[in-house]
């Protein structure tokens, strides 16, 4: 069994095909999927999807590129939704200096809100980091001085130093399709340094389709197997054993019973 720990099933790419996408995932052995939110509307949509399929769980949160679109009361509603039994994570949150959609100070404010809500609820927070590693490490280190961070570095593509620090602070590391791209030898090397009990796999669908399906659009949870197989080869581990380990890691992190029936 495989657990795709980061997909955006509320994306418009799946508007007319979602049932087929979910069915294909289960047929391919992807028996759990976390659909990750980017706004209040996305959080509500993700929760609705998770309520329709027992194999799917939801996160709630506000993406750093959309914080400026949040209106009065949005965050309070996110905090309320975090108590729903189908919600198992917060975010995605974090920082992004690649785009200039949202003022950086506002991104910081919302990132810190997610981390604090994680401490209050026990739900892990999902971290988006793009072109801001130094700034990200400053924020995480400040919080890590008080508590172990219950967080996930989503679609990790940072430096060895960032990896080591995040692991030291208690975080989990998730790899998406980028780790499968032929040119990314260094990222695969870093993946070998992640302890087995901290490793997760994801698709970030509908984006980042893995090799050899990089030109396939949209990416779907059923393709997470390629990322798992790539990691197993890089780490010189048995793919089925690594799949079982990442599945167990995700269930533990999201506080899901592994024995829960994932099929409809």
CSV table of C-alpha atoms in Angstrom, one decimal:
chain,number,residue,atom,x,y,z
A,1,UNK,CA,0.0,0.0,0.0
A,2,UNK,CA,1.1,3.6,-0.7
A,3,UNK,CA,0.1,6.9,0.8
A,4,UNK,CA,0.3,10.0,-1.4
A,5,UNK,CA,0.8,12.6,1.3
A,6,UNK,CA,0.3,15.6,-0.9
A,7,UNK,CA,-2.2,16.1,-3.7
A,8,UNK,CA,-4.5,18.9,-4.7
A,9,UNK,CA,-7.6,17.0,-5.6
A,10,UNK,CA,-9.8,20.1,-5.5
A,11,UNK,CA,-7.9,21.4,-8.5
A,12,UNK,CA,-9.9,22.3,-11.6
A,13,UNK,CA,-8.0,19.7,-13.5
A,14,UNK,CA,-10.0,17.1,-11.7
A,15,UNK,CA,-13.4,18.7,-11.9
A,16,UNK,CA,-14.8,16.1,-14.3
A,17,UNK,CA,-12.5,13.2,-13.6
A,18,UNK,CA,-12.1,13.0,-9.8
A,19,UNK,CA,-14.0,9.7,-9.3
A,20,UNK,CA,-11.9,8.1,-12.0
A,21,UNK,CA,-8.7,9.5,-10.5
A,22,UNK,CA,-9.5,8.1,-7.0
A,23,UNK,CA,-10.5,4.8,-8.4
A,24,UNK,CA,-7.3,4.5,-10.4
A,25,UNK,CA,-5.3,5.4,-7.3
A,26,UNK,CA,-6.8,2.6,-5.3
A,27,UNK,CA,-6.4,0.1,-8.1
A,28,UNK,CA,-2.7,1.0,-8.3
A,29,UNK,CA,-2.2,0.4,-4.6
A,30,UNK,CA,-2.4,4.1,-3.5
A,31,UNK,CA,-4.9,3.4,-0.7
A,32,UNK,CA,-4.6,6.7,1.1
A,33,UNK,CA,-4.3,10.3,-0.2
A,34,UNK,CA,-4.1,13.5,1.6
A,35,UNK,CA,-5.7,16.3,-0.4
A,36,UNK,CA,-4.1,19.6,0.6
A,37,UNK,CA,-5.8,22.9,0.8
A,38,UNK,CA,-4.5,26.4,-0.3
A,39,UNK,CA,-7.3,28.7,0.9
A,40,UNK,CA,-10.6,28.7,2.9
A,41,UNK,CA,-12.6,27.7,-0.2
A,42,UNK,CA,-10.0,25.0,-1.1
A,43,UNK,CA,-10.2,23.8,2.5
A,44,UNK,CA,-13.9,23.4,2.3
A,45,UNK,CA,-13.6,21.6,-1.1
A,46,UNK,CA,-10.9,19.3,0.2
A,47,UNK,CA,-13.0,18.4,3.2
A,48,UNK,CA,-16.0,17.7,1.0
A,49,UNK,CA,-13.8,15.4,-1.1
A,50,UNK,CA,-12.5,13.6,2.0
A,51,UNK,CA,-16.0,13.1,3.2
A,52,UNK,CA,-17.0,11.3,0.0
A,53,UNK,CA,-14.1,8.8,-0.2
A,54,UNK,CA,-12.8,6.8,2.8
A,55,UNK,CA,-9.4,6.6,1.2
A,56,UNK,CA,-8.9,10.4,1.2
A,57,UNK,CA,-8.1,12.8,4.1
A,58,UNK,CA,-7.9,16.5,4.0
A,59,UNK,CA,-5.8,19.4,5.2
A,60,UNK,CA,-7.0,22.9,5.9
A,61,UNK,CA,-4.9,26.1,5.6
A,62,UNK,CA,-3.8,29.0,3.5
A,63,UNK,CA,-1.0,28.8,1.0
A,64,UNK,CA,1.7,31.6,1.2
A,65,UNK,CA,0.8,32.8,-2.3
A,66,UNK,CA,-2.8,33.3,-1.3
A,67,UNK,CA,-2.6,34.9,2.1
A,68,UNK,CA,-3.4,38.3,0.7
A,69,UNK,CA,-6.7,37.0,-0.6
A,70,UNK,CA,-7.9,35.9,2.8
A,71,UNK,CA,-10.8,38.0,4.1
A,72,UNK,CA,-11.9,38.7,7.7
A,73,UNK,CA,-12.9,35.6,9.4
A,74,UNK,CA,-11.2,33.2,7.0
A,75,UNK,CA,-8.5,32.2,9.5
A,76,UNK,CA,-11.0,31.6,12.3
A,77,UNK,CA,-13.0,29.3,10.0
A,78,UNK,CA,-9.7,27.4,9.2
A,79,UNK,CA,-9.1,26.9,12.9
A,80,UNK,CA,-12.7,25.6,13.3
A,81,UNK,CA,-12.3,23.2,10.4
A,82,UNK,CA,-9.1,21.8,12.0
A,83,UNK,CA,-11.3,20.0,14.5
A,84,UNK,CA,-13.2,18.0,11.8
A,85,UNK,CA,-12.4,14.2,12.1
A,86,UNK,CA,-11.4,14.0,8.4
A,87,UNK,CA,-8.8,16.8,8.7
A,88,UNK,CA,-5.4,15.4,9.6
A,89,UNK,CA,-3.0,18.3,8.7
A,90,UNK,CA,-2.6,22.0,8.4
A,91,UNK,CA,-1.6,23.9,5.3
A,92,UNK,CA,-0.1,24.0,3.0
A,93,UNK,CA,1.7,26.9,4.6
A,94,UNK,CA,5.2,28.3,4.4
A,95,UNK,CA,7.1,31.0,2.5
A,96,UNK,CA,7.6,31.8,-1.2
A,97,UNK,CA,10.0,34.4,-2.6
A,98,UNK,CA,9.8,33.1,-6.2
A,99,UNK,CA,6.5,34.9,-6.8
A,100,UNK,CA,5.5,38.3,-5.6
A,101,UNK,CA,1.8,37.6,-5.2
A,102,UNK,CA,1.8,38.2,-1.5
A,103,UNK,CA,3.8,40.5,0.8
A,104,UNK,CA,6.5,38.6,2.6
A,105,UNK,CA,5.5,39.9,6.0
A,106,UNK,CA,2.0,38.7,5.5
A,107,UNK,CA,3.3,35.2,4.5
A,108,UNK,CA,5.3,35.2,7.7
A,109,UNK,CA,2.3,36.1,9.8
A,110,UNK,CA,0.2,33.2,8.4
A,111,UNK,CA,3.0,30.8,8.5
A,112,UNK,CA,3.4,31.4,12.2
A,113,UNK,CA,-0.3,31.1,12.7
A,114,UNK,CA,-0.2,27.6,11.2
A,115,UNK,CA,2.7,26.5,13.4
A,116,UNK,CA,0.9,27.8,16.5
A,117,UNK,CA,-2.3,26.0,15.5
A,118,UNK,CA,-0.3,22.9,15.0
A,119,UNK,CA,0.9,23.1,18.6
A,120,UNK,CA,-2.7,23.7,19.8
A,121,UNK,CA,-4.3,20.8,17.8
A,122,UNK,CA,-1.5,18.3,17.4
A,123,UNK,CA,-2.0,18.3,13.6
A,124,UNK,CA,1.2,18.4,11.5
A,125,UNK,CA,1.8,21.5,9.4
A,126,UNK,CA,2.8,21.2,5.7
A,127,UNK,CA,5.7,23.5,4.6
A,128,UNK,CA,6.0,25.1,1.2
A,129,UNK,CA,9.5,26.6,0.7
A,130,UNK,CA,10.5,28.2,-2.6
A,131,UNK,CA,13.5,30.5,-3.0
A,132,UNK,CA,13.6,31.3,0.7
A,133,UNK,CA,15.6,28.7,2.5
A,134,UNK,CA,17.6,31.1,4.7
A,135,UNK,CA,14.4,32.9,5.7
A,136,UNK,CA,12.6,29.6,6.3
A,137,UNK,CA,15.3,28.3,8.6
A,138,UNK,CA,15.2,31.4,10.7
A,139,UNK,CA,11.5,31.0,11.4
A,140,UNK,CA,11.6,27.2,12.0
A,141,UNK,CA,14.6,27.5,14.3
A,142,UNK,CA,12.9,30.1,16.4
A,143,UNK,CA,9.9,27.8,17.0
A,144,UNK,CA,12.2,24.7,17.4
A,145,UNK,CA,13.8,26.3,20.4
A,146,UNK,CA,10.6,25.8,22.3
A,147,UNK,CA,9.2,22.5,20.9
A,148,UNK,CA,9.9,19.7,18.4
A,149,UNK,CA,8.3,20.8,15.2
A,150,UNK,CA,5.4,18.6,14.0
A,151,UNK,CA,5.9,19.5,10.4
A,152,UNK,CA,6.5,18.1,6.9
A,153,UNK,CA,8.9,19.6,4.4
A,154,UNK,CA,6.8,19.2,1.3
A,155,UNK,CA,8.4,18.3,-2.0
A,156,UNK,CA,11.8,18.8,-0.5
A,157,UNK,CA,14.5,20.3,-2.8
A,158,UNK,CA,16.6,22.2,-0.3
A,159,UNK,CA,20.2,22.0,0.8
A,160,UNK,CA,22.0,19.4,2.8
A,161,UNK,CA,22.2,21.9,5.7
A,162,UNK,CA,18.4,22.6,5.6
A,163,UNK,CA,17.7,18.9,5.5
A,164,UNK,CA,19.9,18.2,8.6
A,165,UNK,CA,18.4,21.0,10.5
A,166,UNK,CA,14.8,20.0,9.8
A,167,UNK,CA,15.6,16.5,10.8
A,168,UNK,CA,17.2,17.7,14.0
A,169,UNK,CA,14.1,19.7,14.8
A,170,UNK,CA,11.9,16.6,14.4
A,171,UNK,CA,10.4,17.2,11.0
A,172,UNK,CA,9.4,14.7,8.3
A,173,UNK,CA,10.7,15.0,4.8
A,174,UNK,CA,8.6,14.4,1.7
A,175,UNK,CA,9.7,13.9,-1.9
A,176,UNK,CA,7.7,14.4,-5.0
A,177,UNK,CA,8.3,13.9,-8.7
A,178,UNK,CA,11.4,16.1,-8.9
A,179,UNK,CA,13.5,13.5,-7.2
A,180,UNK,CA,12.9,11.2,-10.2
A,181,UNK,CA,14.2,13.6,-12.8
A,182,UNK,CA,17.4,12.4,-14.3
A,183,UNK,CA,19.4,15.6,-13.6
A,184,UNK,CA,18.6,15.6,-9.9
A,185,UNK,CA,21.4,13.3,-8.7
A,186,UNK,CA,22.1,15.6,-5.7
A,187,UNK,CA,18.5,15.5,-4.5
A,188,UNK,CA,18.5,11.7,-4.7
A,189,UNK,CA,21.7,11.7,-2.7
A,190,UNK,CA,20.1,13.8,0.0
A,191,UNK,CA,17.1,11.4,0.0
A,192,UNK,CA,19.5,8.7,1.2
A,193,UNK,CA,20.3,10.7,4.3
A,194,UNK,CA,16.7,10.8,5.6
A,195,UNK,CA,16.0,8.2,8.3
A,196,UNK,CA,13.5,5.7,7.2
A,197,UNK,CA,11.0,6.7,9.9
A,198,UNK,CA,11.0,10.3,8.7
A,199,UNK,CA,10.4,9.7,5.0
A,200,UNK,CA,7.2,10.4,3.0
A,201,UNK,CA,6.2,10.3,-0.7
A,202,UNK,CA,3.9,12.5,-2.6
A,203,UNK,CA,2.8,13.6,-6.0
A,204,UNK,CA,1.8,17.3,-5.5
A,205,UNK,CA,-0.7,16.4,-8.2
A,206,UNK,CA,-1.8,17.9,-10.6
A,207,UNK,CA,1.8,19.1,-10.9
A,208,UNK,CA,5.3,17.6,-10.9
A,209,UNK,CA,4.6,14.4,-12.8
A,210,UNK,CA,7.4,11.9,-12.1
A,211,UNK,CA,9.8,10.5,-14.6
A,212,UNK,CA,9.1,8.7,-17.0
A,213,UNK,CA,5.7,10.4,-17.1
A,214,UNK,CA,7.0,13.9,-16.8
A,215,UNK,CA,5.0,15.1,-19.8
A,216,UNK,CA,1.8,13.6,-18.5
A,217,UNK,CA,-0.7,16.2,-17.4
A,218,UNK,CA,-2.3,16.2,-15.0
A,219,UNK,CA,-0.2,14.3,-12.5
A,220,UNK,CA,-2.4,11.9,-10.4
A,221,UNK,CA,-1.9,10.0,-7.1
A,222,UNK,CA,-1.6,6.7,-9.0
A,223,UNK,CA,1.9,7.9,-10.2
A,224,UNK,CA,3.4,8.2,-6.8
A,225,UNK,CA,4.7,4.6,-7.2
A,226,UNK,CA,7.4,6.1,-9.6
A,227,UNK,CA,8.7,8.4,-6.8
A,228,UNK,CA,8.7,5.5,-4.3
A,229,UNK,CA,10.6,3.2,-6.7
A,230,UNK,CA,13.2,6.0,-7.4
A,231,UNK,CA,13.8,6.5,-3.7
A,232,UNK,CA,14.1,2.8,-3.1
A,233,UNK,CA,16.7,2.5,-5.9
A,234,UNK,CA,18.7,5.5,-4.6
A,235,UNK,CA,18.6,4.2,-1.0
A,236,UNK,CA,19.2,0.6,-2.2
A,237,UNK,CA,16.1,-0.7,-0.3
A,238,UNK,CA,13.4,-3.1,-1.3
A,239,UNK,CA,10.5,-1.0,-2.8
A,240,UNK,CA,7.8,-2.9,-1.0
A,241,UNK,CA,9.5,-2.5,2.3
A,242,UNK,CA,10.0,1.2,1.7
A,243,UNK,CA,6.4,1.6,0.6
A,244,UNK,CA,5.3,-0.1,3.9
A,245,UNK,CA,7.6,2.2,5.9
A,246,UNK,CA,6.4,5.4,4.3
A,247,UNK,CA,2.8,4.3,4.6
A,248,UNK,CA,3.3,3.6,8.4
A,249,UNK,CA,5.1,7.0,8.7
A,250,UNK,CA,2.2,8.9,7.2
A,251,UNK,CA,-0.4,7.1,9.3
A,252,UNK,CA,1.5,7.8,12.5
A,253,UNK,CA,2.0,11.4,11.6
A,254,UNK,CA,-1.6,12.0,10.6
A,255,UNK,CA,-2.9,9.9,13.5
A,256,UNK,CA,-4.7,7.5,11.2
A,257,UNK,CA,-5.2,3.8,12.2
A,258,UNK,CA,-3.3,1.7,9.6
A,259,UNK,CA,-5.9,-1.0,9.9
A,260,UNK,CA,-8.8,1.3,8.9
A,261,UNK,CA,-10.3,0.0,5.7
A,262,UNK,CA,-9.1,2.3,2.9
A,263,UNK,CA,-11.5,1.0,0.2
A,264,UNK,CA,-15.0,2.0,-0.4
